[in-house]
Amino acid sequence: MIEILGGNLDVAFKELNIDAIKTYEGNTHLNSSTQVWEVSDRDFERLCNIDEDDWEDEWGWWRSSVGSNIRNPLTIFKIKGQELIAWDGDNRIEEDKAEDEDDKYLFEREYCNLLDYLCDEIGTSQPRNVCALTVDLAKINNMKLSELFIKYQD
């Protein structure tokens, strides 16, 4: 099974006769409803082979990723009151390099939810980038993508 991130995919899967399992759904800033679905390798290949021009507007959106290219240091953050191993953002890294203590703005590694962390700490909010980063965060923290969203987003 392959996990994909998307929104409003129920109609697409019904019309395309894809047997998918919705493992997460929540309201986020990623085009309203955000969902995590599990699809078989065969159905994933079918999705990938649909030409963009043939994708119907009412079918929603989806993204998949094998991971990201972020290589920032990992540390413990508190997201939604729970610990998560995650990356320091570039601003934090640059501030840590400042020689003058007055030039350092030390701010807490704490966010109210996963997407706020990604937006405010890492600087990403586009679905394709969120997908790549959350896939990696799930791997780093030894959980499924849906578990990551359930625990740290809602």
PDB file of C-alpha atoms in Angstrom:
ATOM      1  CA  MET A   1       0.000   0.000   0.000  1.00  0.00           C
ATOM      2  CA  ILE A   2       1.111   3.530  -0.815  1.00  0.00           C
ATOM      3  CA  GLU A   3       0.013   6.572   1.178  1.00  0.00           C
ATOM      4  CA  ILE A   4      -0.969   9.720  -0.698  1.00  0.00           C
ATOM      5  CA  LEU A   5      -1.923  13.172   0.531  1.00  0.00           C
ATOM      6  CA  GLY A   6      -4.928  14.827  -1.074  1.00  0.00           C
ATOM      7  CA  GLY A   7      -8.228  16.546  -0.749  1.00  0.00           C
ATOM      8  CA  ASN A   8     -11.781  15.722  -1.770  1.00  0.00           C
ATOM      9  CA  LEU A   9     -10.774  12.488  -3.503  1.00  0.00           C
ATOM     10  CA  ASP A  10     -13.914  10.505  -2.655  1.00  0.00           C
ATOM     11  CA  VAL A  11     -15.571  11.260  -6.021  1.00  0.00           C
ATOM     12  CA  ALA A  12     -12.431  10.502  -8.008  1.00  0.00           C
ATOM     13  CA  PHE A  13     -11.955   7.112  -6.405  1.00  0.00           C
ATOM     14  CA  LYS A  14     -15.608   6.219  -6.894  1.00  0.00           C
ATOM     15  CA  GLU A  15     -15.654   7.243 -10.569  1.00  0.00           C
ATOM     16  CA  LEU A  16     -12.276   5.649 -11.281  1.00  0.00           C
ATOM     17  CA  ASN A  17     -13.242   2.463  -9.411  1.00  0.00           C
ATOM     18  CA  ILE A  18     -10.203   2.698  -7.150  1.00  0.00           C
ATOM     19  CA  ASP A  19     -10.403   0.790  -3.893  1.00  0.00           C
ATOM     20  CA  ALA A  20      -8.709   3.263  -1.508  1.00  0.00           C
ATOM     21  CA  ILE A  21      -8.782   3.502   2.267  1.00  0.00           C
ATOM     22  CA  LYS A  22      -9.110   6.954   3.820  1.00  0.00           C
ATOM     23  CA  THR A  23      -6.941   6.932   6.961  1.00  0.00           C
ATOM     24  CA  TYR A  24      -7.101  10.650   7.833  1.00  0.00           C
ATOM     25  CA  GLU A  25      -9.293  13.637   7.092  1.00  0.00           C
ATOM     26  CA  GLY A  26      -9.072  17.101   8.598  1.00  0.00           C
ATOM     27  CA  ASN A  27      -9.623  20.731   7.716  1.00  0.00           C
ATOM     28  CA  THR A  28      -6.344  22.491   7.035  1.00  0.00           C
ATOM     29  CA  HIS A  29      -5.086  25.362   4.937  1.00  0.00           C
ATOM     30  CA  LEU A  30      -4.189  22.941   2.123  1.00  0.00           C
ATOM     31  CA  ASN A  31      -7.113  23.549  -0.211  1.00  0.00           C
ATOM     32  CA  SER A  32      -9.731  23.021   2.544  1.00  0.00           C
ATOM     33  CA  SER A  33     -10.052  19.318   3.440  1.00  0.00           C
ATOM     34  CA  THR A  34      -6.830  17.333   3.694  1.00  0.00           C
ATOM     35  CA  GLN A  35      -6.917  13.566   3.460  1.00  0.00           C
ATOM     36  CA  VAL A  36      -4.458  10.699   3.648  1.00  0.00           C
ATOM     37  CA  TRP A  37      -5.367   7.664   1.564  1.00  0.00           C
ATOM     38  CA  GLU A  38      -3.850   4.223   1.169  1.00  0.00           C
ATOM     39  CA  VAL A  39      -3.958   2.782  -2.341  1.00  0.00           C
ATOM     40  CA  SER A  40      -2.543  -0.386  -3.816  1.00  0.00           C
ATOM     41  CA  ASP A  41       0.556  -0.235  -5.998  1.00  0.00           C
ATOM     42  CA  ARG A  42      -1.628  -1.022  -9.021  1.00  0.00           C
ATOM     43  CA  ASP A  43      -4.116   1.772  -8.275  1.00  0.00           C
ATOM     44  CA  PHE A  44      -1.284   4.195  -7.526  1.00  0.00           C
ATOM     45  CA  GLU A  45       0.156   3.459 -10.959  1.00  0.00           C
ATOM     46  CA  ARG A  46      -3.283   4.061 -12.480  1.00  0.00           C
ATOM     47  CA  LEU A  47      -3.492   7.447 -10.723  1.00  0.00           C
ATOM     48  CA  CYS A  48      -0.025   8.413 -11.923  1.00  0.00           C
ATOM     49  CA  ASN A  49      -0.947   7.528 -15.510  1.00  0.00           C
ATOM     50  CA  ILE A  50      -3.958   9.870 -15.652  1.00  0.00           C
ATOM     51  CA  ASP A  51      -3.036  12.830 -17.817  1.00  0.00           C
ATOM     52  CA  GLU A  52      -3.456  16.208 -16.111  1.00  0.00           C
ATOM     53  CA  ASP A  53      -5.878  17.263 -18.862  1.00  0.00           C
ATOM     54  CA  ASP A  54      -8.060  14.241 -18.076  1.00  0.00           C
ATOM     55  CA  TRP A  55      -8.226  14.950 -14.330  1.00  0.00           C
ATOM     56  CA  GLU A  56     -11.686  16.328 -13.537  1.00  0.00           C
ATOM     57  CA  ASP A  57     -11.977  19.452 -11.354  1.00  0.00           C
ATOM     58  CA  GLU A  58     -14.465  17.759  -9.026  1.00  0.00           C
ATOM     59  CA  TRP A  59     -11.967  14.967  -8.367  1.00  0.00           C
ATOM     60  CA  GLY A  60      -9.961  17.097  -5.913  1.00  0.00           C
ATOM     61  CA  TRP A  61      -6.180  16.993  -5.709  1.00  0.00           C
ATOM     62  CA  TRP A  62      -3.454  14.596  -4.613  1.00  0.00           C
ATOM     63  CA  ARG A  63       0.293  14.402  -4.117  1.00  0.00           C
ATOM     64  CA  SER A  64       2.742  11.647  -3.303  1.00  0.00           C
ATOM     65  CA  SER A  65       6.411  11.664  -2.481  1.00  0.00           C
ATOM     66  CA  VAL A  66       9.220   9.354  -1.501  1.00  0.00           C
ATOM     67  CA  GLY A  67      10.580  12.112   0.753  1.00  0.00           C
ATOM     68  CA  SER A  68      12.251  15.487   0.785  1.00  0.00           C
ATOM     69  CA  ASN A  69      15.705  16.920   0.231  1.00  0.00           C
ATOM     70  CA  ILE A  70      15.884  18.815   3.540  1.00  0.00           C
ATOM     71  CA  ARG A  71      19.103  18.168   5.436  1.00  0.00           C
ATOM     72  CA  ASN A  72      18.752  20.588   8.364  1.00  0.00           C
ATOM     73  CA  PRO A  73      19.618  19.322  11.839  1.00  0.00           C
ATOM     74  CA  LEU A  74      17.009  17.262  13.656  1.00  0.00           C
ATOM     75  CA  THR A  75      15.929  18.068  17.183  1.00  0.00           C
ATOM     76  CA  ILE A  76      12.913  17.676  19.445  1.00  0.00           C
ATOM     77  CA  PHE A  77       9.967  20.004  18.850  1.00  0.00           C
ATOM     78  CA  LYS A  78       6.749  20.157  20.782  1.00  0.00           C
ATOM     79  CA  ILE A  79       3.861  20.051  18.317  1.00  0.00           C
ATOM     80  CA  LYS A  80       0.346  20.096  19.685  1.00  0.00           C
ATOM     81  CA  GLY A  81       1.818  19.484  23.120  1.00  0.00           C
ATOM     82  CA  GLN A  82       3.613  16.287  22.048  1.00  0.00           C
ATOM     83  CA  GLU A  83       7.236  15.654  21.164  1.00  0.00           C
ATOM     84  CA  LEU A  84       8.201  15.219  17.504  1.00  0.00           C
ATOM     85  CA  ILE A  85      11.634  14.769  15.988  1.00  0.00           C
ATOM     86  CA  ALA A  86      11.787  17.467  13.312  1.00  0.00           C
ATOM     87  CA  TRP A  87      14.134  19.871  11.534  1.00  0.00           C
ATOM     88  CA  ASP A  88      15.298  23.261  12.669  1.00  0.00           C
ATOM     89  CA  GLY A  89      14.367  25.929  10.148  1.00  0.00           C
ATOM     90  CA  ASP A  90      16.946  27.963   8.217  1.00  0.00           C
ATOM     91  CA  ASN A  91      16.246  31.101  10.292  1.00  0.00           C
ATOM     92  CA  ARG A  92      16.966  29.219  13.522  1.00  0.00           C
ATOM     93  CA  ILE A  93      20.183  27.796  12.060  1.00  0.00           C
ATOM     94  CA  GLU A  94      21.367  31.247  10.955  1.00  0.00           C
ATOM     95  CA  GLU A  95      20.548  32.749  14.355  1.00  0.00           C
ATOM     96  CA  ASP A  96      22.468  29.982  16.096  1.00  0.00           C
ATOM     97  CA  LYS A  97      25.537  30.968  14.030  1.00  0.00           C
ATOM     98  CA  ALA A  98      25.413  34.597  15.191  1.00  0.00           C
ATOM     99  CA  GLU A  99      28.475  35.451  17.262  1.00  0.00           C
ATOM    100  CA  ASP A 100      26.866  38.297  19.192  1.00  0.00           C
ATOM    101  CA  GLU A 101      24.324  37.053  21.746  1.00  0.00           C
ATOM    102  CA  ASP A 102      22.241  40.210  21.101  1.00  0.00           C
ATOM    103  CA  ASP A 103      21.807  39.070  17.462  1.00  0.00           C
ATOM    104  CA  LYS A 104      20.340  35.750  18.556  1.00  0.00           C
ATOM    105  CA  TYR A 105      16.600  35.521  18.879  1.00  0.00           C
ATOM    106  CA  LEU A 106      16.008  32.309  20.756  1.00  0.00           C
ATOM    107  CA  PHE A 107      12.445  31.153  20.257  1.00  0.00           C
ATOM    108  CA  GLU A 108      10.802  28.008  21.517  1.00  0.00           C
ATOM    109  CA  ARG A 109      10.568  24.861  19.433  1.00  0.00           C
ATOM    110  CA  GLU A 110       6.830  24.670  19.992  1.00  0.00           C
ATOM    111  CA  TYR A 111       3.894  24.895  17.562  1.00  0.00           C
ATOM    112  CA  CYS A 112       0.159  24.373  17.899  1.00  0.00           C
ATOM    113  CA  ASN A 113      -0.002  21.904  14.978  1.00  0.00           C
ATOM    114  CA  LEU A 114       1.993  20.210  12.239  1.00  0.00           C
ATOM    115  CA  LEU A 115       1.147  22.598   9.418  1.00  0.00           C
ATOM    116  CA  ASP A 116       1.972  25.657  11.531  1.00  0.00           C
ATOM    117  CA  TYR A 117       5.382  24.087  12.197  1.00  0.00           C
ATOM    118  CA  LEU A 118       5.939  23.449   8.478  1.00  0.00           C
ATOM    119  CA  CYS A 119       4.842  26.949   7.503  1.00  0.00           C
ATOM    120  CA  ASP A 120       6.458  28.988  10.286  1.00  0.00           C
ATOM    121  CA  GLU A 121       9.609  26.970  11.017  1.00  0.00           C
ATOM    122  CA  ILE A 122      10.432  25.476   7.620  1.00  0.00           C
ATOM    123  CA  GLY A 123       8.669  28.000   5.380  1.00  0.00           C
ATOM    124  CA  THR A 124       6.587  25.624   3.297  1.00  0.00           C
ATOM    125  CA  SER A 125       2.860  25.465   2.634  1.00  0.00           C
ATOM    126  CA  GLN A 126       2.511  24.187  -0.945  1.00  0.00           C
ATOM    127  CA  PRO A 127       0.882  20.728  -1.021  1.00  0.00           C
ATOM    128  CA  ARG A 128       3.744  19.082  -2.934  1.00  0.00           C
ATOM    129  CA  ASN A 129       6.317  20.346  -0.397  1.00  0.00           C
ATOM    130  CA  VAL A 130       4.107  19.545   2.597  1.00  0.00           C
ATOM    131  CA  CYS A 131       3.705  16.037   1.218  1.00  0.00           C
ATOM    132  CA  ALA A 132       7.449  15.484   0.808  1.00  0.00           C
ATOM    133  CA  LEU A 133       8.257  16.832   4.275  1.00  0.00           C
ATOM    134  CA  THR A 134       5.482  14.973   6.086  1.00  0.00           C
ATOM    135  CA  VAL A 135       6.473  11.708   4.394  1.00  0.00           C
ATOM    136  CA  ASP A 136       9.975  12.188   5.815  1.00  0.00           C
ATOM    137  CA  LEU A 137       8.707  13.250   9.250  1.00  0.00           C
ATOM    138  CA  ALA A 138       6.565  10.123   9.411  1.00  0.00           C
ATOM    139  CA  LYS A 139       9.584   7.948   8.533  1.00  0.00           C
ATOM    140  CA  ILE A 140      11.872   9.735  11.007  1.00  0.00           C
ATOM    141  CA  ASN A 141       9.301   9.279  13.780  1.00  0.00           C
ATOM    142  CA  ASN A 142       8.513   5.671  12.822  1.00  0.00           C
ATOM    143  CA  MET A 143       4.853   6.169  11.961  1.00  0.00           C
ATOM    144  CA  LYS A 144       2.501   6.213   9.014  1.00  0.00           C
ATOM    145  CA  LEU A 145       1.596   9.495   7.308  1.00  0.00           C
ATOM    146  CA  SER A 146      -1.962   9.261   8.621  1.00  0.00           C
ATOM    147  CA  GLU A 147      -0.685   8.722  12.182  1.00  0.00           C
ATOM    148  CA  LEU A 148       1.465  11.844  11.881  1.00  0.00           C
ATOM    149  CA  PHE A 149      -1.527  13.964  10.855  1.00  0.00           C
ATOM    150  CA  ILE A 150      -3.818  12.447  13.471  1.00  0.00           C
ATOM    151  CA  LYS A 151      -1.342  12.984  16.307  1.00  0.00           C
ATOM    152  CA  TYR A 152       0.105  16.369  15.348  1.00  0.00           C
ATOM    153  CA  GLN A 153      -2.478  18.154  13.213  1.00  0.00           C
ATOM    154  CA  ASP A 154      -6.001  17.671  14.644  1.00  0.00           C
TER     155      ASP A 154
END
